[in-house]
JSON list of C-alpha atoms in Angstrom, two decimals:
[
{"chain": "A", "resi": 23, "resn": "MET", "atom": "CA", "xyz": [0.02, 0.16, 0.02]},
{"chain": "A", "resi": 24, "resn": "ASP", "atom": "CA", "xyz": [1.20, 3.62, -0.59]},
{"chain": "A", "resi": 25, "resn": "ASN", "atom": "CA", "xyz": [2.71, 5.26, 2.40]},
{"chain": "A", "resi": 26, "resn": "ASN", "atom": "CA", "xyz": [-0.03, 7.76, 2.25]},
{"chain": "A", "resi": 27, "resn": "LYS", "atom": "CA", "xyz": [-2.75, 5.42, 2.98]},
{"chain": "A", "resi": 28, "resn": "GLN", "atom": "CA", "xyz": [-1.54, 3.08, 5.38]},
{"chain": "A", "resi": 29, "resn": "PRO", "atom": "CA", "xyz": [-4.23, 0.75, 6.94]},
{"chain": "A", "resi": 30, "resn": "GLY", "atom": "CA", "xyz": [-5.32, 1.82, 10.68]},
{"chain": "A", "resi": 31, "resn": "LEU", "atom": "CA", "xyz": [-3.36, -1.02, 12.62]},
{"chain": "A", "resi": 32, "resn": "ILE", "atom": "CA", "xyz": [-4.91, -1.41, 16.10]},
{"chain": "A", "resi": 33, "resn": "ASN", "atom": "CA", "xyz": [-3.62, -4.30, 18.55]},
{"chain": "A", "resi": 34, "resn": "PRO", "atom": "CA", "xyz": [-5.43, -3.13, 21.53]},
{"chain": "A", "resi": 35, "resn": "ILE", "atom": "CA", "xyz": [-3.35, -3.15, 25.10]},
{"chain": "A", "resi": 36, "resn": "GLU", "atom": "CA", "xyz": [-6.14, -5.02, 26.56]},
{"chain": "A", "resi": 37, "resn": "LEU", "atom": "CA", "xyz": [-5.34, -8.04, 24.41]},
{"chain": "A", "resi": 38, "resn": "PHE", "atom": "CA", "xyz": [-2.16, -10.12, 23.82]},
{"chain": "A", "resi": 39, "resn": "ASN", "atom": "CA", "xyz": [0.51, -9.01, 21.56]},
{"chain": "A", "resi": 40, "resn": "PRO", "atom": "CA", "xyz": [-0.42, -11.11, 18.35]},
{"chain": "A", "resi": 41, "resn": "SER", "atom": "CA", "xyz": [2.91, -10.58, 16.49]},
{"chain": "A", "resi": 42, "resn": "PRO", "atom": "CA", "xyz": [4.92, -13.31, 18.23]},
{"chain": "A", "resi": 43, "resn": "TYR", "atom": "CA", "xyz": [2.32, -15.49, 16.33]},
{"chain": "A", "resi": 44, "resn": "GLY", "atom": "CA", "xyz": [2.30, -13.95, 12.84]},
{"chain": "A", "resi": 45, "resn": "PHE", "atom": "CA", "xyz": [-0.72, -11.80, 13.06]},
{"chain": "A", "resi": 46, "resn": "SER", "atom": "CA", "xyz": [-2.47, -8.40, 13.80]},
{"chain": "A", "resi": 47, "resn": "HIS", "atom": "CA", "xyz": [-5.74, -8.12, 15.73]},
{"chain": "A", "resi": 48, "resn": "SER", "atom": "CA", "xyz": [-7.27, -5.56, 13.39]},
{"chain": "A", "resi": 49, "resn": "ILE", "atom": "CA", "xyz": [-6.61, -3.61, 10.32]},
{"chain": "A", "resi": 50, "resn": "SER", "atom": "CA", "xyz": [-9.28, -0.84, 8.88]},
{"chain": "A", "resi": 51, "resn": "VAL", "atom": "CA", "xyz": [-9.06, 0.62, 5.32]},
{"chain": "A", "resi": 52, "resn": "GLU", "atom": "CA", "xyz": [-10.70, 3.53, 3.91]},
{"chain": "A", "resi": 53, "resn": "SER", "atom": "CA", "xyz": [-13.32, 3.07, 0.99]},
{"chain": "A", "resi": 54, "resn": "PRO", "atom": "CA", "xyz": [-13.29, 3.28, -1.87]},
{"chain": "A", "resi": 55, "resn": "SER", "atom": "CA", "xyz": [-10.68, 0.80, -2.60]},
{"chain": "A", "resi": 56, "resn": "ARG", "atom": "CA", "xyz": [-9.92, -2.15, -4.88]},
{"chain": "A", "resi": 57, "resn": "MET", "atom": "CA", "xyz": [-10.21, -5.19, -2.80]},
{"chain": "A", "resi": 58, "resn": "CYS", "atom": "CA", "xyz": [-8.92, -8.59, -4.07]},
{"chain": "A", "resi": 59, "resn": "PHE", "atom": "CA", "xyz": [-10.34, -11.88, -2.34]},
{"chain": "A", "resi": 60, "resn": "ILE", "atom": "CA", "xyz": [-7.95, -14.54, -2.82]},
{"chain": "A", "resi": 61, "resn": "SER", "atom": "CA", "xyz": [-9.26, -18.35, -2.61]},
{"chain": "A", "resi": 62, "resn": "GLY", "atom": "CA", "xyz": [-7.26, -20.83, -0.36]},
{"chain": "A", "resi": 63, "resn": "GLN", "atom": "CA", "xyz": [-3.79, -21.38, -1.78]},
{"chain": "A", "resi": 64, "resn": "SER", "atom": "CA", "xyz": [-2.18, -24.72, -0.80]},
{"chain": "A", "resi": 65, "resn": "GLY", "atom": "CA", "xyz": [1.65, -25.72, -1.12]},
{"chain": "A", "resi": 66, "resn": "GLY", "atom": "CA", "xyz": [0.83, -27.39, -4.33]},
{"chain": "A", "resi": 67, "resn": "VAL", "atom": "CA", "xyz": [3.44, -26.85, -6.97]},
{"chain": "A", "resi": 68, "resn": "GLY", "atom": "CA", "xyz": [2.63, -26.23, -10.31]},
{"chain": "A", "resi": 69, "resn": "GLU", "atom": "CA", "xyz": [-0.12, -27.35, -12.70]},
{"chain": "A", "resi": 70, "resn": "HIS", "atom": "CA", "xyz": [-0.03, -30.71, -11.21]},
{"chain": "A", "resi": 71, "resn": "HIS", "atom": "CA", "xyz": [-0.27, -29.65, -7.68]},
{"chain": "A", "resi": 72, "resn": "VAL", "atom": "CA", "xyz": [2.76, -31.51, -6.49]},
{"chain": "A", "resi": 73, "resn": "LEU", "atom": "CA", "xyz": [2.86, -31.44, -2.67]},
{"chain": "A", "resi": 74, "resn": "ALA", "atom": "CA", "xyz": [5.82, -31.59, -0.23]},
{"chain": "A", "resi": 75, "resn": "ASN", "atom": "CA", "xyz": [5.79, -34.26, 2.31]},
{"chain": "A", "resi": 76, "resn": "ASP", "atom": "CA", "xyz": [6.57, -31.75, 5.10]},
{"chain": "A", "resi": 77, "resn": "PHE", "atom": "CA", "xyz": [4.36, -28.89, 6.71]},
{"chain": "A", "resi": 78, "resn": "LYS", "atom": "CA", "xyz": [6.99, -26.25, 6.36]},
{"chain": "A", "resi": 79, "resn": "THR", "atom": "CA", "xyz": [7.83, -26.80, 2.76]},
{"chain": "A", "resi": 80, "resn": "GLN", "atom": "CA", "xyz": [4.31, -26.69, 2.15]},
{"chain": "A", "resi": 81, "resn": "VAL", "atom": "CA", "xyz": [3.67, -23.37, 3.91]},
{"chain": "A", "resi": 82, "resn": "GLN", "atom": "CA", "xyz": [6.50, -21.74, 1.91]},
{"chain": "A", "resi": 83, "resn": "ASP", "atom": "CA", "xyz": [5.08, -23.09, -1.10]},
{"chain": "A", "resi": 84, "resn": "ALA", "atom": "CA", "xyz": [1.62, -21.74, -0.31]},
{"chain": "A", "resi": 85, "resn": "LEU", "atom": "CA", "xyz": [2.94, -18.53, 0.30]},
{"chain": "A", "resi": 86, "resn": "LYS", "atom": "CA", "xyz": [4.96, -18.18, -2.98]},
{"chain": "A", "resi": 87, "resn": "ASN", "atom": "CA", "xyz": [1.52, -19.30, -4.79]},
{"chain": "A", "resi": 88, "resn": "LEU", "atom": "CA", "xyz": [-0.18, -16.33, -2.83]},
{"chain": "A", "resi": 89, "resn": "GLN", "atom": "CA", "xyz": [2.35, -14.05, -4.26]},
{"chain": "A", "resi": 90, "resn": "ILE", "atom": "CA", "xyz": [1.64, -15.29, -7.46]},
{"chain": "A", "resi": 91, "resn": "VAL", "atom": "CA", "xyz": [-1.99, -14.29, -7.30]},
{"chain": "A", "resi": 92, "resn": "LEU", "atom": "CA", "xyz": [-0.90, -10.93, -5.68]},
{"chain": "A", "resi": 93, "resn": "GLN", "atom": "CA", "xyz": [1.52, -10.28, -8.66]},
{"chain": "A", "resi": 94, "resn": "ASN", "atom": "CA", "xyz": [-1.00, -10.81, -11.20]},
{"chain": "A", "resi": 95, "resn": "HIS", "atom": "CA", "xyz": [-3.41, -8.35, -9.38]},
{"chain": "A", "resi": 96, "resn": "SER", "atom": "CA", "xyz": [-0.47, -5.76, -9.19]},
{"chain": "A", "resi": 97, "resn": "MET", "atom": "CA", "xyz": [-0.33, -6.30, -5.62]},
{"chain": "A", "resi": 98, "resn": "THR", "atom": "CA", "xyz": [2.05, -7.39, -2.92]},
{"chain": "A", "resi": 99, "resn": "PHE", "atom": "CA", "xyz": [1.78, -9.04, 0.56]},
{"chain": "A", "resi": 100, "resn": "GLU", "atom": "CA", "xyz": [1.69, -5.38, 2.00]},
{"chain": "A", "resi": 101, "resn": "ASN", "atom": "CA", "xyz": [-1.64, -5.15, 0.35]},
{"chain": "A", "resi": 102, "resn": "ILE", "atom": "CA", "xyz": [-3.16, -8.29, 2.54]},
{"chain": "A", "resi": 103, "resn": "VAL", "atom": "CA", "xyz": [-5.25, -7.35, 5.23]},
{"chain": "A", "resi": 104, "resn": "LYS", "atom": "CA", "xyz": [-6.80, -10.41, 6.34]},
{"chain": "A", "resi": 105, "resn": "ILE", "atom": "CA", "xyz": [-5.87, -14.09, 6.07]},
{"chain": "A", "resi": 106, "resn": "THR", "atom": "CA", "xyz": [-7.34, -17.24, 7.16]},
{"chain": "A", "resi": 107, "resn": "LEU", "atom": "CA", "xyz": [-5.20, -20.49, 7.81]},
{"chain": "A", "resi": 108, "resn": "LEU", "atom": "CA", "xyz": [-5.96, -24.01, 7.59]},
{"chain": "A", "resi": 109, "resn": "ILE", "atom": "CA", "xyz": [-3.74, -26.20, 9.35]},
{"chain": "A", "resi": 110, "resn": "VAL", "atom": "CA", "xyz": [-4.09, -30.02, 9.44]},
{"chain": "A", "resi": 111, "resn": "ASP", "atom": "CA", "xyz": [-3.41, -31.83, 12.73]},
{"chain": "A", "resi": 112, "resn": "HIS", "atom": "CA", "xyz": [-2.63, -28.22, 14.15]},
{"chain": "A", "resi": 113, "resn": "ASN", "atom": "CA", "xyz": [0.01, -27.98, 16.96]},
{"chain": "A", "resi": 114, "resn": "GLN", "atom": "CA", "xyz": [2.43, -25.54, 18.48]},
{"chain": "A", "resi": 115, "resn": "GLU", "atom": "CA", "xyz": [5.29, -26.48, 16.48]},
{"chain": "A", "resi": 116, "resn": "LYS", "atom": "CA", "xyz": [3.31, -25.87, 13.27]},
{"chain": "A", "resi": 117, "resn": "LEU", "atom": "CA", "xyz": [2.09, -22.51, 14.66]},
{"chain": "A", "resi": 118, "resn": "GLN", "atom": "CA", "xyz": [5.66, -21.48, 15.22]},
{"chain": "A", "resi": 119, "resn": "ILE", "atom": "CA", "xyz": [6.76, -22.64, 11.64]},
{"chain": "A", "resi": 120, "resn": "TRP", "atom": "CA", "xyz": [3.81, -20.58, 10.48]},
{"chain": "A", "resi": 121, "resn": "ALA", "atom": "CA", "xyz": [4.84, -17.54, 12.24]},
{"chain": "A", "resi": 122, "resn": "ASP", "atom": "CA", "xyz": [8.47, -17.54, 11.25]},
{"chain": "A", "resi": 123, "resn": "GLU", "atom": "CA", "xyz": [7.39, -17.82, 7.72]},
{"chain": "A", "resi": 124, "resn": "ALA", "atom": "CA", "xyz": [4.93, -15.01, 8.07]},
{"chain": "A", "resi": 125, "resn": "ARG", "atom": "CA", "xyz": [7.38, -12.62, 9.44]},
{"chain": "A", "resi": 126, "resn": "LYS", "atom": "CA", "xyz": [9.48, -13.54, 6.53]},
{"chain": "A", "resi": 127, "resn": "VAL", "atom": "CA", "xyz": [7.11, -12.29, 3.97]},
{"chain": "A", "resi": 128, "resn": "TRP", "atom": "CA", "xyz": [5.66, -9.38, 6.06]},
{"chain": "A", "resi": 129, "resn": "LYS", "atom": "CA", "xyz": [9.12, -8.36, 7.39]},
{"chain": "A", "resi": 130, "resn": "SER", "atom": "CA", "xyz": [8.91, -4.59, 6.40]},
{"chain": "A", "resi": 131, "resn": "SER", "atom": "CA", "xyz": [5.28, -4.12, 6.93]},
{"chain": "A", "resi": 132, "resn": "TYR", "atom": "CA", "xyz": [2.21, -4.82, 9.40]},
{"chain": "A", "resi": 133, "resn": "LEU", "atom": "CA", "xyz": [0.97, -8.34, 9.75]},
{"chain": "A", "resi": 134, "resn": "PRO", "atom": "CA", "xyz": [-2.49, -8.92, 8.71]},
{"chain": "A", "resi": 135, "resn": "THR", "atom": "CA", "xyz": [-5.34, -9.79, 10.58]},
{"chain": "A", "resi": 136, "resn": "SER", "atom": "CA", "xyz": [-5.73, -13.66, 11.04]},
{"chain": "A", "resi": 137, "resn": "THR", "atom": "CA", "xyz": [-7.87, -16.67, 11.68]},
{"chain": "A", "resi": 138, "resn": "LEU", "atom": "CA", "xyz": [-6.52, -20.08, 12.32]},
{"chain": "A", "resi": 139, "resn": "ILE", "atom": "CA", "xyz": [-8.78, -23.11, 11.80]},
{"chain": "A", "resi": 140, "resn": "PRO", "atom": "CA", "xyz": [-7.46, -26.39, 12.81]},
{"chain": "A", "resi": 141, "resn": "VAL", "atom": "CA", "xyz": [-8.77, -29.18, 10.48]},
{"chain": "A", "resi": 142, "resn": "ASN", "atom": "CA", "xyz": [-8.69, -33.06, 10.19]},
{"chain": "A", "resi": 143, "resn": "GLN", "atom": "CA", "xyz": [-7.97, -32.90, 6.39]},
{"chain": "A", "resi": 144, "resn": "LEU", "atom": "CA", "xyz": [-7.99, -30.40, 3.51]},
{"chain": "A", "resi": 145, "resn": "ALA", "atom": "CA", "xyz": [-9.31, -30.70, -0.10]},
{"chain": "A", "resi": 146, "resn": "LEU", "atom": "CA", "xyz": [-6.68, -33.03, -1.57]},
{"chain": "A", "resi": 147, "resn": "PRO", "atom": "CA", "xyz": [-4.61, -35.98, 0.06]},
{"chain": "A", "resi": 148, "resn": "GLY", "atom": "CA", "xyz": [-1.42, -34.99, 1.48]},
{"chain": "A", "resi": 149, "resn": "MET", "atom": "CA", "xyz": [-2.71, -31.10, 1.84]},
{"chain": "A", "resi": 150, "resn": "LEU", "atom": "CA", "xyz": [-1.30, -29.83, 5.21]},
{"chain": "A", "resi": 151, "resn": "PHE", "atom": "CA", "xyz": [-1.91, -26.18, 4.71]},
{"chain": "A", "resi": 152, "resn": "GLU", "atom": "CA", "xyz": [-4.02, -23.74, 3.05]},
{"chain": "A", "resi": 153, "resn": "ILE", "atom": "CA", "xyz": [-4.24, -19.68, 3.15]},
{"chain": "A", "resi": 154, "resn": "ASP", "atom": "CA", "xyz": [-6.83, -17.33, 1.55]},
{"chain": "A", "resi": 155, "resn": "ALA", "atom": "CA", "xyz": [-6.69, -13.66, 1.92]},
{"chain": "A", "resi": 156, "resn": "ILE", "atom": "CA", "xyz": [-8.34, -10.30, 1.37]},
{"chain": "A", "resi": 157, "resn": "ALA", "atom": "CA", "xyz": [-5.92, -7.61, -0.33]},
{"chain": "A", "resi": 158, "resn": "VAL", "atom": "CA", "xyz": [-6.86, -3.92, -0.55]},
{"chain": "A", "resi": 159, "resn": "GLU", "atom": "CA", "xyz": [-5.32, -1.39, -2.64]},
{"chain": "A", "resi": 160, "resn": "ASN", "atom": "CA", "xyz": [-6.49, 2.26, -2.08]}
]
């Protein structure tokens, strides 16, 4: 997002600090804006959706896939204001992997708001992670 219209980031002091977990509590944007709603991106690579066997690689590949979608809308990770994460067999180790990878892609900007949903399985066998997003361009 351009520097003149940064989202209004609010992490209330009454709540816990979400940044160690890879997200922000809330972000507001002014309208009218161009909004991009991005469907869940998994860690599947290429047209044949080849999945790695490990969680970390799938997270990294899902973020690469998300970046591809963003680039096709002339947007970046900085345009994302909301994500939803789906994690198969969620645990604290996977949460830490996610938080580490999130800090890599949002290294110079705010972290988006986030909802994490633990699930038993995803759409295809072997999928361990999925992320959808809402991006806004002012």
